[in-house]
Tab-separated table of C-alpha atoms in Angstrom:
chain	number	residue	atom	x	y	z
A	3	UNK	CA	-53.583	-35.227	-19.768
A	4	UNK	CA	-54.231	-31.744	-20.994
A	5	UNK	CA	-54.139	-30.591	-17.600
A	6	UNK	CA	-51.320	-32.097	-16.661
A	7	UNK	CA	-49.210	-30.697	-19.461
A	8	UNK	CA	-50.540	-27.130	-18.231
A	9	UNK	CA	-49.298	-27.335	-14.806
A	10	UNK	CA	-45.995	-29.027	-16.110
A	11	UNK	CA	-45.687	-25.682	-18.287
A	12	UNK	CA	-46.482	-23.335	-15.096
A	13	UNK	CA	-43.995	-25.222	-13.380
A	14	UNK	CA	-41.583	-24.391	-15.840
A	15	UNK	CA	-42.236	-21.018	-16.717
A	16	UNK	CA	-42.432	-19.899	-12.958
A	17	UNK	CA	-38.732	-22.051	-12.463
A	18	UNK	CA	-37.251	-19.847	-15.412
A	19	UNK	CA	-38.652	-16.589	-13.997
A	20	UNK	CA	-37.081	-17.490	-10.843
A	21	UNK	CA	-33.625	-18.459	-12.457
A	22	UNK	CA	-33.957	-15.069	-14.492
A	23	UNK	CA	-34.362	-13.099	-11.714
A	24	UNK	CA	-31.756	-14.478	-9.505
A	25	UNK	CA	-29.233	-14.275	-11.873
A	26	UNK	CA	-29.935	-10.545	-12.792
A	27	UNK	CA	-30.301	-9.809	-9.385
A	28	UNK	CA	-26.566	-11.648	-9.146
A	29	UNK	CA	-25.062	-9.803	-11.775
A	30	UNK	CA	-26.389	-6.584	-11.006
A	31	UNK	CA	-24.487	-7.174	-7.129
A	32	UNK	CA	-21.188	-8.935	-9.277
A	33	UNK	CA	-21.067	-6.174	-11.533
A	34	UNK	CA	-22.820	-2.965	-9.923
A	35	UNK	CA	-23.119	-0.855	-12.699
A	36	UNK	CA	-24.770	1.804	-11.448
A	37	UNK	CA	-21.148	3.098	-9.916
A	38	UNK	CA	-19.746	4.017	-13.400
A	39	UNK	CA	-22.286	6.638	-12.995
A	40	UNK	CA	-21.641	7.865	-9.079
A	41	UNK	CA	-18.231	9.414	-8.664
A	42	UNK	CA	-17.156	9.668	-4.842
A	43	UNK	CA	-14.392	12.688	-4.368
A	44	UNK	CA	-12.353	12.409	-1.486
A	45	UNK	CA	-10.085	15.895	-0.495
A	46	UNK	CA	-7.677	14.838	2.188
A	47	UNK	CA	-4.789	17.038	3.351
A	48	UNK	CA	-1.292	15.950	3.245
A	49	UNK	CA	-0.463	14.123	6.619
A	50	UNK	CA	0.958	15.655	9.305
A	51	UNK	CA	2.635	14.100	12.539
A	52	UNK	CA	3.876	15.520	15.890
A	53	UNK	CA	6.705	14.312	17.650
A	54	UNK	CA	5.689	13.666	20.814
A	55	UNK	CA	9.022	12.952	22.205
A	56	UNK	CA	9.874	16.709	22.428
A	57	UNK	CA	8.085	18.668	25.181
A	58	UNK	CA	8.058	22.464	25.499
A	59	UNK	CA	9.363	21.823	29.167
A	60	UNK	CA	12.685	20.073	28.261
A	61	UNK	CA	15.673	21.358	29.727
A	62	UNK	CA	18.689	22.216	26.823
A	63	UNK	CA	20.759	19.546	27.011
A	64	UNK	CA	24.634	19.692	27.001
A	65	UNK	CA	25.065	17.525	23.656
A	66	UNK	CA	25.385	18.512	20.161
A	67	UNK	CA	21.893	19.211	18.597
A	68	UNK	CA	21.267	17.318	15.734
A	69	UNK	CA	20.053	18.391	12.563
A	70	UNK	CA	16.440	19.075	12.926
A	71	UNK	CA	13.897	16.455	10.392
A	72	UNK	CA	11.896	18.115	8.510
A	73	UNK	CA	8.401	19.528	9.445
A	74	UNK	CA	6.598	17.885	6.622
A	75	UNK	CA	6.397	15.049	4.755
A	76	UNK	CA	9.507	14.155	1.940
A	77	UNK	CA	8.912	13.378	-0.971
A	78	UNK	CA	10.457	9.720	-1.456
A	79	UNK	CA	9.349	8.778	-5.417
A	80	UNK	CA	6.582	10.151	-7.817
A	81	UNK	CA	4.767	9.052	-10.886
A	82	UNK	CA	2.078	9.859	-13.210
A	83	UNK	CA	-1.317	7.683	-13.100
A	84	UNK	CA	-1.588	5.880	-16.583
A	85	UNK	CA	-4.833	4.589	-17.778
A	86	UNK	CA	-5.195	0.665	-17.820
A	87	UNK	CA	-9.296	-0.904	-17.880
A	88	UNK	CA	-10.515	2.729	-17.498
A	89	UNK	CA	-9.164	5.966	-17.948
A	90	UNK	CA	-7.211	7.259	-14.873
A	91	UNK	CA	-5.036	10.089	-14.105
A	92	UNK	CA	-3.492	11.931	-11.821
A	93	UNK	CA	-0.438	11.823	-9.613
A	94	UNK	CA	1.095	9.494	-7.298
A	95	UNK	CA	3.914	10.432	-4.441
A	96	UNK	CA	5.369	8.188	-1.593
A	97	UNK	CA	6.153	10.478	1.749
A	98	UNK	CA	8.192	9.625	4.452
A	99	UNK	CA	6.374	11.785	7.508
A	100	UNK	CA	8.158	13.074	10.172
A	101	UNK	CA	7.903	10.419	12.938
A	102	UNK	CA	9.124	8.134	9.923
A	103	UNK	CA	6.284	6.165	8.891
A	104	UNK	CA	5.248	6.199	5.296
A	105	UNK	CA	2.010	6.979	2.834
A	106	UNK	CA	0.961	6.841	-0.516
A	107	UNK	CA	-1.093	9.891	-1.302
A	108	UNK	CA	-2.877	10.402	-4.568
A	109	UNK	CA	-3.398	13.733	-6.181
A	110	UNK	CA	-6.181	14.712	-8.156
A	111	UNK	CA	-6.723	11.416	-9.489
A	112	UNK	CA	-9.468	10.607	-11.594
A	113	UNK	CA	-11.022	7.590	-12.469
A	114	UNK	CA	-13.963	5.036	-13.076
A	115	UNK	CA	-16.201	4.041	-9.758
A	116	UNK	CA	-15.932	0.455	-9.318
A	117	UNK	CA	-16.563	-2.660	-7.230
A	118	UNK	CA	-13.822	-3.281	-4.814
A	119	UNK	CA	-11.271	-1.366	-5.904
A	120	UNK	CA	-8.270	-1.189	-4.028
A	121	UNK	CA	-4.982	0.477	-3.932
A	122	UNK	CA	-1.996	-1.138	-4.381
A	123	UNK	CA	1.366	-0.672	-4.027
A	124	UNK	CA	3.475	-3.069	-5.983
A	125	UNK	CA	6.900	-4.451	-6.897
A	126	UNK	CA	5.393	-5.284	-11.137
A	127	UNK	CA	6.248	-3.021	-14.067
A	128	UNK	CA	3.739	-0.609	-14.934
A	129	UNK	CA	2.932	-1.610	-18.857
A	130	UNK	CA	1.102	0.404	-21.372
A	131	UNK	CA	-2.470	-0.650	-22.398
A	132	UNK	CA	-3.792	-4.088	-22.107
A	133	UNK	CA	-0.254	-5.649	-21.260
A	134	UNK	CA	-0.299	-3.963	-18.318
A	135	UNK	CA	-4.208	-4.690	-17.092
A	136	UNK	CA	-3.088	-8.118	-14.839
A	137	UNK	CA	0.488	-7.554	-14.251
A	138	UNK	CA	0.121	-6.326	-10.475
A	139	UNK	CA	-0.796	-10.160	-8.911
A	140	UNK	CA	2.000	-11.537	-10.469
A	141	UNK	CA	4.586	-10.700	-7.958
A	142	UNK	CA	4.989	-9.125	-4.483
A	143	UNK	CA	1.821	-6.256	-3.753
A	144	UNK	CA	0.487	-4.778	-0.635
A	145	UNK	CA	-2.942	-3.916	-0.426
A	146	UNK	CA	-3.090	0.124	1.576
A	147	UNK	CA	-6.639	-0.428	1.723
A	148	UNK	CA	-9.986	0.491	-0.408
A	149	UNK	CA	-10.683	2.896	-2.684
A	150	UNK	CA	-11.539	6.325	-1.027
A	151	UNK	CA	-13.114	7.827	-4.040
A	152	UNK	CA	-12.533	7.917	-7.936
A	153	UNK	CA	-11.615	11.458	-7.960
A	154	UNK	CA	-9.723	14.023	-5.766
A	155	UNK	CA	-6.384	13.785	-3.357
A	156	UNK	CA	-6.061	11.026	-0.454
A	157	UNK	CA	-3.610	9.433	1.888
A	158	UNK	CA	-3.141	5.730	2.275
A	159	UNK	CA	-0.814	4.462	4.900
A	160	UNK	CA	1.842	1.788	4.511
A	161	UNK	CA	1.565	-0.676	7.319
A	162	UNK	CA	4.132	-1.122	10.040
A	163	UNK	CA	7.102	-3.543	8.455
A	164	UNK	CA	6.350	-2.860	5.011
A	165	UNK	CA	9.888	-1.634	3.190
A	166	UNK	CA	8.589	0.821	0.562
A	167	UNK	CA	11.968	0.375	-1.251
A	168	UNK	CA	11.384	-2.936	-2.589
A	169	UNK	CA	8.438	-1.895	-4.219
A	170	UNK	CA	8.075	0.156	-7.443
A	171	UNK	CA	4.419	1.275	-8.335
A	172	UNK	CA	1.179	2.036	-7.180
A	173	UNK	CA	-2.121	0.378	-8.939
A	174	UNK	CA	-5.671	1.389	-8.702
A	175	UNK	CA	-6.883	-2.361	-8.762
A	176	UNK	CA	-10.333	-3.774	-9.176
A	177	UNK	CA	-9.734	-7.105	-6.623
A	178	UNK	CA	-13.798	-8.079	-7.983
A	179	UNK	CA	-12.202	-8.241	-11.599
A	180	UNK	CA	-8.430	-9.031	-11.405
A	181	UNK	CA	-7.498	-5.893	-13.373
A	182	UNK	CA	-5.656	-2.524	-13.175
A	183	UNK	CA	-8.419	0.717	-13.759
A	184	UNK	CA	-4.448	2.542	-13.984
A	185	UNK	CA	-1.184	2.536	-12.642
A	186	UNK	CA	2.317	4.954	-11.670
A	187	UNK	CA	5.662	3.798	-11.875
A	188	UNK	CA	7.728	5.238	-8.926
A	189	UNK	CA	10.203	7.699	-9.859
A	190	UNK	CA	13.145	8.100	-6.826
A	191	UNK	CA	13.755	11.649	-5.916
């Protein structure tokens, strides 16, 4: 009897080490904390685009030119990064480049590493402090993609079809947690 008990005790204690060890090593992959120690900065240059309709060998042509577009990208709305889950800042713009397709860059921002974070452009308000944490699901969003890096200046293109006018803010959104690390309202220019 004795010995039974003993190996109904081993039993046990190895089926708890197992459950503890499986759910740290869950938790550790759900939550990877080791990123809000590991900042990744990203320096991309504002994007450029070449029309390649206009060849150096084209003849004038006998109609009225028409105003040339500009070289670089326009600036189409701005907005300053506010800090939501973590603090964030730094500077949003929407350009319209020159063959006419658009991209949210993000200037200097700085933030929290995360898992899964995403950028987002959105059509929610952008709310101070925790009323503003879960407000970007609620409505229409876009996802332009993952995260770069936490800190520095990158480019994130809209995809073909998207109207960037019926959308007013950008998010830096942690899709693992359901919640804004920070957030710009759009400002027309």
């Amino acid at each position: 009897m004795g010995r039974e008990r003993r190996a109904r005790g081993r039993t046990l204690t190895v089926g708890v080490l197992v459950m503890a060890v499986a759910g740290a090593g869950f938790g550790l992959y759900w939550f990877q904390p080791w990123k809000l120690w590991q900042d990744e900065t990203v320096q991309e240059a504002l994007p450029v685009t070449v029309d390649a309709s206009k060849t150096p060998a084209e003849a004038p042509s006998s109609r009225k030119p028409s105003p040339p577009a500009p070289a670089g990208p326009v600036t189409l709305a701005r907005g300053e990064l506010i800090s939501h889950e973590h603090e964030t800042s730094g500077t949003v713009r929407l350009l319209r480049l020159a063959d006419g397709t658009h991209t949210v860059r993000l200037e200097n921002l700085d933030t929290s590493n995360g898992p899964d974070l995403r950028v987002w452009l959105t059509d929610a308000p952008v709310r101070e402090g925790q009323a503003g944490w879960h407000v970007f699901d609620d409505g229409k969003y876009v996802s332009l993609g993952k995260l770069k890096g936490n800190k520095g200046s990158q480019n994130y293109a809209l995809p073909e079809g998207v109207d960037p006018a019926r959308y007013s803010s950008v998010s830096i959104w942690c899709d693992r947690f359901d919640v804004s690390f920070g957030a710009a309202e759009l400002a027309r220019t």
